[in-house]
Amino acid sequence: LADNGADMHSYLPTAHDIIEIASADLFIYCGGSSESWADKLLQTSAKDTRAIEMMQYAHLVHEEHIEGMEEHHDHDDEYDEHVWLSLENAAEICDGICAALCEVDANNAQIYRENTDEYKGKLNALGRSFKEKLAHCRGNTLLFAGRFAFAYLLHDYSIDYYAAFEGCSA
């Protein structure tokens, strides 16, 4: 829906976007507080649009405030919304999307399942590669000088971090 390079942290749908979503057979979105507009839109839509909220398929972690971070909001109990940056979450999300695609387009279900299996194989291979490379690292801490969106990835591989800012909001 958004243009290339658009800041997704402050995205709001246009009237055209709302029409597109309302007429869709399947709407896939991340979820969380950044996309609270999507939940409201789906609740008021006249059509019963099938929707996938990726955060529902993910193992969620809370946004952390690590010593030295500059806080950008006052939400203490907010989940980090960058769930796809965990390869494990990405695989679970793929399964959810595949099931929804098979439901709305049963004629092509076998293709969706094959593509999902192939993609999950690539995710697993990438995960093994990360583990192999990390096994040879001398350190286990990342220092990130900008806005931080990689909590899930680092959590999966037990990497400690320090970042200048919590979260990734613009």
mmCIF file of C-alpha atoms in Angstrom:
data_model
loop_
_atom_site.group_PDB
_atom_site.id
_atom_site.type_symbol
_atom_site.label_atom_id
_atom_site.label_comp_id
_atom_site.label_asym_id
_atom_site.label_seq_id
_atom_site.Cartn_x
_atom_site.Cartn_y
_atom_site.Cartn_z
ATOM 1 C CA LEU A 1 0.000 0.000 0.000
ATOM 2 C CA ALA A 2 2.793 2.409 0.837
ATOM 3 C CA ASP A 3 5.199 3.852 -1.685
ATOM 4 C CA ASN A 4 8.780 2.597 -1.808
ATOM 5 C CA GLY A 5 10.880 4.338 0.807
ATOM 6 C CA ALA A 6 7.858 5.491 2.814
ATOM 7 C CA ASP A 7 8.202 5.629 6.578
ATOM 8 C CA MET A 8 5.984 2.773 7.705
ATOM 9 C CA HIS A 9 6.115 3.946 11.329
ATOM 10 C CA SER A 10 3.861 6.875 10.541
ATOM 11 C CA TYR A 11 1.850 5.411 7.651
ATOM 12 C CA LEU A 12 -1.884 6.047 7.553
ATOM 13 C CA PRO A 13 -4.047 4.670 4.750
ATOM 14 C CA THR A 14 -5.476 6.967 2.113
ATOM 15 C CA ALA A 15 -9.119 6.736 1.044
ATOM 16 C CA HIS A 16 -7.945 4.665 -1.933
ATOM 17 C CA ASP A 17 -6.020 2.323 0.404
ATOM 18 C CA ILE A 18 -9.131 1.843 2.546
ATOM 19 C CA ILE A 19 -11.141 0.852 -0.537
ATOM 20 C CA GLU A 20 -8.397 -1.571 -1.624
ATOM 21 C CA ILE A 21 -8.276 -3.199 1.827
ATOM 22 C CA ALA A 22 -12.053 -3.397 2.107
ATOM 23 C CA SER A 23 -12.313 -5.144 -1.257
ATOM 24 C CA ALA A 24 -9.401 -7.546 -0.696
ATOM 25 C CA ASP A 25 -9.842 -11.278 -0.253
ATOM 26 C CA LEU A 26 -6.832 -11.308 2.073
ATOM 27 C CA PHE A 27 -5.146 -8.466 3.950
ATOM 28 C CA ILE A 28 -1.766 -9.094 5.595
ATOM 29 C CA TYR A 29 -0.375 -6.633 8.098
ATOM 30 C CA CYS A 30 2.113 -6.623 10.946
ATOM 31 C CA GLY A 31 -0.156 -5.422 13.753
ATOM 32 C CA GLY A 32 0.750 -3.718 16.988
ATOM 33 C CA SER A 33 0.287 -0.123 17.999
ATOM 34 C CA SER A 34 1.790 1.242 14.758
ATOM 35 C CA GLU A 35 -1.007 -0.380 12.805
ATOM 36 C CA SER A 36 -3.931 0.080 15.174
ATOM 37 C CA TRP A 37 -5.666 1.748 12.224
ATOM 38 C CA ALA A 38 -5.855 -1.676 10.518
ATOM 39 C CA ASP A 39 -7.826 -3.275 13.350
ATOM 40 C CA LYS A 40 -10.284 -0.371 13.358
ATOM 41 C CA LEU A 41 -10.664 -0.538 9.583
ATOM 42 C CA LEU A 42 -11.314 -4.284 9.613
ATOM 43 C CA GLN A 43 -13.919 -3.933 12.371
ATOM 44 C CA THR A 44 -15.883 -1.356 10.391
ATOM 45 C CA SER A 45 -15.518 -2.914 6.940
ATOM 46 C CA ALA A 46 -18.753 -4.045 5.317
ATOM 47 C CA LYS A 47 -16.987 -7.009 3.691
ATOM 48 C CA ASP A 48 -15.692 -9.839 5.850
ATOM 49 C CA THR A 49 -12.105 -9.480 4.651
ATOM 50 C CA ARG A 50 -9.806 -12.342 5.699
ATOM 51 C CA ALA A 51 -6.889 -10.751 7.563
ATOM 52 C CA ILE A 52 -3.569 -12.034 8.845
ATOM 53 C CA GLU A 53 -1.903 -10.110 11.655
ATOM 54 C CA MET A 54 1.712 -11.303 11.639
ATOM 55 C CA MET A 55 2.184 -10.575 15.347
ATOM 56 C CA GLN A 56 -0.401 -13.273 16.132
ATOM 57 C CA TYR A 57 1.932 -15.916 14.680
ATOM 58 C CA ALA A 58 5.093 -14.687 16.372
ATOM 59 C CA HIS A 59 6.782 -15.281 19.691
ATOM 60 C CA LEU A 60 6.691 -11.712 20.989
ATOM 61 C CA VAL A 61 9.302 -9.843 22.987
ATOM 62 C CA HIS A 62 8.723 -6.606 24.850
ATOM 63 C CA GLU A 63 10.528 -3.484 23.764
ATOM 64 C CA GLU A 64 13.439 -3.204 26.137
ATOM 65 C CA HIS A 65 15.004 -0.179 27.651
ATOM 66 C CA ILE A 66 18.697 -0.943 27.889
ATOM 67 C CA GLU A 67 20.916 1.286 29.983
ATOM 68 C CA GLY A 68 22.065 4.261 27.923
ATOM 69 C CA MET A 69 19.117 4.304 25.511
ATOM 70 C CA GLU A 70 17.207 7.480 24.855
ATOM 71 C CA GLU A 71 13.523 6.705 25.315
ATOM 72 C CA HIS A 72 11.112 7.704 22.562
ATOM 73 C CA HIS A 73 7.814 6.940 24.320
ATOM 74 C CA ASP A 74 6.286 6.108 27.676
ATOM 75 C CA HIS A 75 4.854 2.664 26.891
ATOM 76 C CA ASP A 76 6.347 0.198 29.353
ATOM 77 C CA ASP A 77 4.470 -2.881 28.175
ATOM 78 C CA GLU A 78 4.684 -2.582 24.401
ATOM 79 C CA TYR A 79 5.773 -5.447 22.186
ATOM 80 C CA ASP A 80 8.445 -4.903 19.593
ATOM 81 C CA GLU A 81 6.640 -4.998 16.242
ATOM 82 C CA HIS A 82 9.598 -6.086 14.090
ATOM 83 C CA VAL A 83 8.580 -9.748 14.414
ATOM 84 C CA TRP A 84 9.771 -10.787 10.936
ATOM 85 C CA LEU A 85 13.385 -10.106 11.920
ATOM 86 C CA SER A 86 13.357 -13.406 13.802
ATOM 87 C CA LEU A 87 13.878 -16.209 11.312
ATOM 88 C CA GLU A 88 11.861 -18.478 13.607
ATOM 89 C CA ASN A 89 8.984 -15.990 13.631
ATOM 90 C CA ALA A 90 9.261 -15.550 9.871
ATOM 91 C CA ALA A 91 8.734 -19.300 9.405
ATOM 92 C CA GLU A 92 5.659 -19.263 11.674
ATOM 93 C CA ILE A 93 4.292 -16.221 9.854
ATOM 94 C CA CYS A 94 4.803 -18.001 6.513
ATOM 95 C CA ASP A 95 2.729 -20.931 7.780
ATOM 96 C CA GLY A 96 -0.076 -18.554 8.794
ATOM 97 C CA ILE A 97 -0.006 -16.760 5.459
ATOM 98 C CA CYS A 98 0.068 -20.056 3.581
ATOM 99 C CA ALA A 99 -2.966 -21.359 5.463
ATOM 100 C CA ALA A 100 -4.876 -18.157 4.714
ATOM 101 C CA LEU A 101 -3.922 -18.239 1.033
ATOM 102 C CA CYS A 102 -5.028 -21.872 0.792
ATOM 103 C CA GLU A 103 -8.335 -20.894 2.392
ATOM 104 C CA VAL A 104 -9.084 -18.035 0.001
ATOM 105 C CA ASP A 105 -7.641 -19.744 -3.104
ATOM 106 C CA ALA A 106 -7.987 -23.503 -2.650
ATOM 107 C CA ASN A 107 -7.306 -24.137 -6.362
ATOM 108 C CA ASN A 108 -3.677 -23.086 -5.880
ATOM 109 C CA ALA A 109 -3.155 -24.505 -2.381
ATOM 110 C CA GLN A 110 -0.480 -26.988 -3.488
ATOM 111 C CA ILE A 111 1.604 -24.194 -5.044
ATOM 112 C CA TYR A 112 1.316 -22.112 -1.850
ATOM 113 C CA ARG A 113 2.392 -25.075 0.284
ATOM 114 C CA GLU A 114 5.363 -25.880 -1.985
ATOM 115 C CA ASN A 115 6.507 -22.258 -2.051
ATOM 116 C CA THR A 116 6.129 -21.992 1.733
ATOM 117 C CA ASP A 117 8.178 -25.159 2.279
ATOM 118 C CA GLU A 118 10.873 -23.905 -0.102
ATOM 119 C CA TYR A 119 11.044 -20.499 1.582
ATOM 120 C CA LYS A 120 11.134 -22.006 5.065
ATOM 121 C CA GLY A 121 14.009 -24.205 3.892
ATOM 122 C CA LYS A 122 15.882 -21.042 2.915
ATOM 123 C CA LEU A 123 15.109 -19.456 6.285
ATOM 124 C CA ASN A 124 16.407 -22.558 8.073
ATOM 125 C CA ALA A 125 19.586 -22.579 5.972
ATOM 126 C CA LEU A 126 20.151 -18.898 6.759
ATOM 127 C CA GLY A 127 19.638 -19.611 10.463
ATOM 128 C CA ARG A 128 22.200 -22.434 10.373
ATOM 129 C CA SER A 129 24.625 -20.124 8.583
ATOM 130 C CA PHE A 130 24.174 -17.457 11.267
ATOM 131 C CA LYS A 131 24.870 -20.023 14.007
ATOM 132 C CA GLU A 132 27.992 -21.296 12.234
ATOM 133 C CA LYS A 133 29.374 -17.783 11.775
ATOM 134 C CA LEU A 134 28.512 -16.719 15.316
ATOM 135 C CA ALA A 135 30.273 -19.774 16.749
ATOM 136 C CA HIS A 136 33.569 -18.200 15.615
ATOM 137 C CA CYS A 137 32.961 -14.733 17.068
ATOM 138 C CA ARG A 138 35.128 -13.585 19.955
ATOM 139 C CA GLY A 139 32.503 -11.202 21.327
ATOM 140 C CA ASN A 140 28.809 -11.438 21.970
ATOM 141 C CA THR A 141 27.713 -7.789 22.119
ATOM 142 C CA LEU A 142 26.510 -5.444 19.385
ATOM 143 C CA LEU A 143 26.737 -1.687 19.755
ATOM 144 C CA PHE A 144 24.130 0.035 17.577
ATOM 145 C CA ALA A 145 24.338 3.799 17.157
ATOM 146 C CA GLY A 146 20.881 4.417 15.724
ATOM 147 C CA ARG A 147 17.268 3.424 16.129
ATOM 148 C CA PHE A 148 17.077 -0.225 17.096
ATOM 149 C CA ALA A 149 14.810 -2.770 15.409
ATOM 150 C CA PHE A 150 16.806 -5.987 15.762
ATOM 151 C CA ALA A 151 15.767 -7.298 19.190
ATOM 152 C CA TYR A 152 14.185 -10.441 17.736
ATOM 153 C CA LEU A 153 17.186 -11.353 15.620
ATOM 154 C CA LEU A 154 19.629 -10.818 18.455
ATOM 155 C CA HIS A 155 17.358 -12.615 20.923
ATOM 156 C CA ASP A 156 17.286 -15.705 18.680
ATOM 157 C CA TYR A 157 21.087 -15.913 18.777
ATOM 158 C CA SER A 158 21.638 -14.809 22.396
ATOM 159 C CA ILE A 159 23.511 -11.664 21.383
ATOM 160 C CA ASP A 160 23.664 -8.800 23.862
ATOM 161 C CA TYR A 161 23.308 -5.255 22.614
ATOM 162 C CA TYR A 162 23.438 -1.587 23.428
ATOM 163 C CA ALA A 163 21.622 0.947 21.286
ATOM 164 C CA ALA A 164 21.272 4.697 21.276
ATOM 165 C CA PHE A 165 17.482 4.570 20.949
ATOM 166 C CA GLU A 166 14.843 2.012 21.851
ATOM 167 C CA GLY A 167 12.659 0.878 19.004
ATOM 168 C CA CYS A 168 12.730 2.139 15.470
ATOM 169 C CA SER A 169 10.232 4.986 15.364
ATOM 170 C CA ALA A 170 11.192 7.897 13.151
#
